[in-house]
PDB file of C-alpha atoms in Angstrom:
ATOM      1  CA  VAL A   1     -42.368  35.513 -46.817  1.00 93.00           C
ATOM      2  CA  ASN A   2     -41.810  35.107 -50.552  1.00 94.00           C
ATOM      3  CA  ASP A   3     -38.327  36.628 -50.225  1.00 95.00           C
ATOM      4  CA  ILE A   4     -37.500  34.198 -47.413  1.00 95.00           C
ATOM      5  CA  LEU A   5     -38.817  31.270 -49.470  1.00 93.00           C
ATOM      6  CA  GLY A   6     -36.640  32.451 -52.358  1.00 95.00           C
ATOM      7  CA  GLY A   7     -33.613  32.412 -50.072  1.00 95.00           C
ATOM      8  CA  ILE A   8     -34.468  28.910 -48.855  1.00 95.00           C
ATOM      9  CA  ASN A   9     -34.846  27.670 -52.434  1.00 94.00           C
ATOM     10  CA  PHE A  10     -31.484  29.222 -53.359  1.00 96.00           C
ATOM     11  CA  LEU A  11     -29.776  27.525 -50.408  1.00 95.00           C
ATOM     12  CA  ARG A  12     -31.341  24.147 -51.183  1.00 94.00           C
ATOM     13  CA  LYS A  13     -30.389  24.348 -54.880  1.00 95.00           C
ATOM     14  CA  ASN A  14     -26.810  25.115 -53.875  1.00 96.00           C
ATOM     15  CA  GLY A  15     -26.305  22.119 -51.618  1.00 96.00           C
ATOM     16  CA  CYS A  16     -27.575  23.322 -48.245  1.00 95.00           C
ATOM     17  CA  GLU A  17     -28.912  20.253 -46.455  1.00 94.00           C
ATOM     18  CA  LYS A  18     -30.561  21.970 -43.482  1.00 95.00           C
ATOM     19  CA  VAL A  19     -32.279  25.342 -43.141  1.00 95.00           C
ATOM     20  CA  VAL A  20     -32.924  27.065 -39.821  1.00 96.00           C
ATOM     21  CA  LEU A  21     -34.905  30.313 -39.615  1.00 96.00           C
ATOM     22  CA  THR A  22     -34.686  32.835 -36.816  1.00 96.00           C
ATOM     23  CA  GLY A  23     -35.877  36.362 -36.263  1.00 95.00           C
ATOM     24  CA  PHE A  24     -36.705  38.940 -33.615  1.00 93.00           C
ATOM     25  CA  CYS A  25     -40.060  40.748 -33.315  1.00 88.00           C
ATOM     26  CA  MET A  26     -41.272  41.215 -36.910  1.00 91.00           C
ATOM     27  CA  GLY A  27     -38.567  38.733 -37.967  1.00 94.00           C
ATOM     28  CA  GLY A  28     -40.022  36.221 -35.509  1.00 92.00           C
ATOM     29  CA  ALA A  29     -43.455  36.703 -37.030  1.00 92.00           C
ATOM     30  CA  LEU A  30     -41.980  36.279 -40.517  1.00 95.00           C
ATOM     31  CA  THR A  31     -40.189  33.126 -39.375  1.00 95.00           C
ATOM     32  CA  LEU A  32     -43.467  31.591 -38.195  1.00 93.00           C
ATOM     33  CA  ALA A  33     -45.367  32.848 -41.240  1.00 94.00           C
ATOM     34  CA  THR A  34     -42.825  31.191 -43.526  1.00 95.00           C
ATOM     35  CA  CYS A  35     -43.088  27.929 -41.600  1.00 92.00           C
ATOM     36  CA  SER A  36     -46.863  28.060 -41.821  1.00 91.00           C
ATOM     37  CA  SER A  37     -46.652  28.644 -45.571  1.00 88.00           C
ATOM     38  CA  CYS A  38     -43.969  26.124 -46.464  1.00 81.00           C
ATOM     39  CA  SER A  39     -42.495  24.296 -43.480  1.00 70.00           C
ATOM     40  CA  ASP A  40     -41.481  21.327 -45.659  1.00 82.00           C
ATOM     41  CA  ASN A  41     -38.425  23.377 -46.668  1.00 87.00           C
ATOM     42  CA  VAL A  42     -37.495  24.444 -43.116  1.00 93.00           C
ATOM     43  CA  ASP A  43     -35.804  22.112 -40.638  1.00 94.00           C
ATOM     44  CA  LEU A  44     -36.055  24.299 -37.538  1.00 95.00           C
ATOM     45  CA  ALA A  45     -37.491  27.682 -36.586  1.00 95.00           C
ATOM     46  CA  ILE A  46     -36.275  29.748 -33.634  1.00 96.00           C
ATOM     47  CA  PRO A  47     -38.378  32.929 -33.437  1.00 94.00           C
ATOM     48  CA  PHE A  48     -37.985  35.498 -30.662  1.00 91.00           C
ATOM     49  CA  TYR A  49     -41.345  37.180 -30.210  1.00 84.00           C
ATOM     50  CA  GLY A  50     -43.685  37.931 -33.053  1.00 83.00           C
ATOM     51  CA  ILE A  51     -46.787  35.902 -33.868  1.00 84.00           C
ATOM     52  CA  PRO A  52     -48.201  36.288 -37.401  1.00 87.00           C
ATOM     53  CA  ASP A  53     -51.906  36.828 -38.041  1.00 87.00           C
ATOM     54  CA  GLN A  54     -53.474  33.398 -37.550  1.00 86.00           C
ATOM     55  CA  LYS A  55     -56.125  34.172 -40.151  1.00 91.00           C
ATOM     56  CA  TYR A  56     -53.433  34.106 -42.857  1.00 92.00           C
ATOM     57  CA  PHE A  57     -50.727  31.955 -41.264  1.00 90.00           C
ATOM     58  CA  PRO A  58     -52.278  29.327 -38.969  1.00 90.00           C
ATOM     59  CA  ILE A  59     -49.759  27.744 -36.621  1.00 85.00           C
ATOM     60  CA  GLU A  60     -51.384  24.334 -37.206  1.00 89.00           C
ATOM     61  CA  LYS A  61     -49.879  24.239 -40.716  1.00 90.00           C
ATOM     62  CA  THR A  62     -46.349  24.335 -39.305  1.00 91.00           C
ATOM     63  CA  LYS A  63     -44.648  20.964 -39.641  1.00 90.00           C
ATOM     64  CA  CYS A  64     -41.057  21.779 -38.682  1.00 92.00           C
ATOM     65  CA  LYS A  65     -39.698  21.910 -35.152  1.00 94.00           C
ATOM     66  CA  VAL A  66     -40.086  25.290 -33.427  1.00 93.00           C
ATOM     67  CA  LEU A  67     -38.363  26.766 -30.383  1.00 94.00           C
ATOM     68  CA  LEU A  68     -40.492  29.856 -29.651  1.00 89.00           C
ATOM     69  CA  ASN A  69     -39.058  32.438 -27.255  1.00 87.00           C
ATOM     70  CA  VAL A  70     -41.433  34.901 -25.578  1.00 82.00           C
ATOM     71  CA  GLY A  71     -41.337  36.850 -22.327  1.00 78.00           C
ATOM     72  CA  SER A  72     -43.266  35.238 -19.488  1.00 77.00           C
ATOM     73  CA  LEU A  73     -44.493  38.639 -18.272  1.00 76.00           C
ATOM     74  CA  ASP A  74     -45.277  40.103 -21.700  1.00 74.00           C
ATOM     75  CA  ASP A  75     -48.880  41.322 -21.807  1.00 72.00           C
ATOM     76  CA  LEU A  76     -49.075  42.451 -25.453  1.00 70.00           C
ATOM     77  CA  LYS A  77     -51.954  40.158 -26.417  1.00 69.00           C
ATOM     78  CA  GLY A  78     -51.837  38.507 -29.784  1.00 65.00           C
ATOM     79  CA  PHE A  79     -48.370  39.423 -30.987  1.00 64.00           C
ATOM     80  CA  SER A  80     -45.934  38.263 -28.347  1.00 65.00           C
ATOM     81  CA  ASP A  81     -47.702  37.163 -25.183  1.00 63.00           C
ATOM     82  CA  PRO A  82     -46.982  33.634 -23.838  1.00 63.00           C
ATOM     83  CA  ASP A  83     -50.540  32.453 -24.638  1.00 66.00           C
TER      84      ASP A  83
END
């Protein structure tokens, strides 16, 4: 997450007006974790699977828009299920 935040800060300092994060599986979890930690710097998140540990990265702290993609028949509870 700190590496991703460093990348966002670099982009912002160099004129990037909008930042969109995306990732698959662990990258999806890192996308949501970053948004939970510092969503003021992210304009949009598009994770594919991957839910971070809510104890450390509560979804409620996310302020940016999110388009979350999960499988409707996925039964892996807690990490990628539709619930």
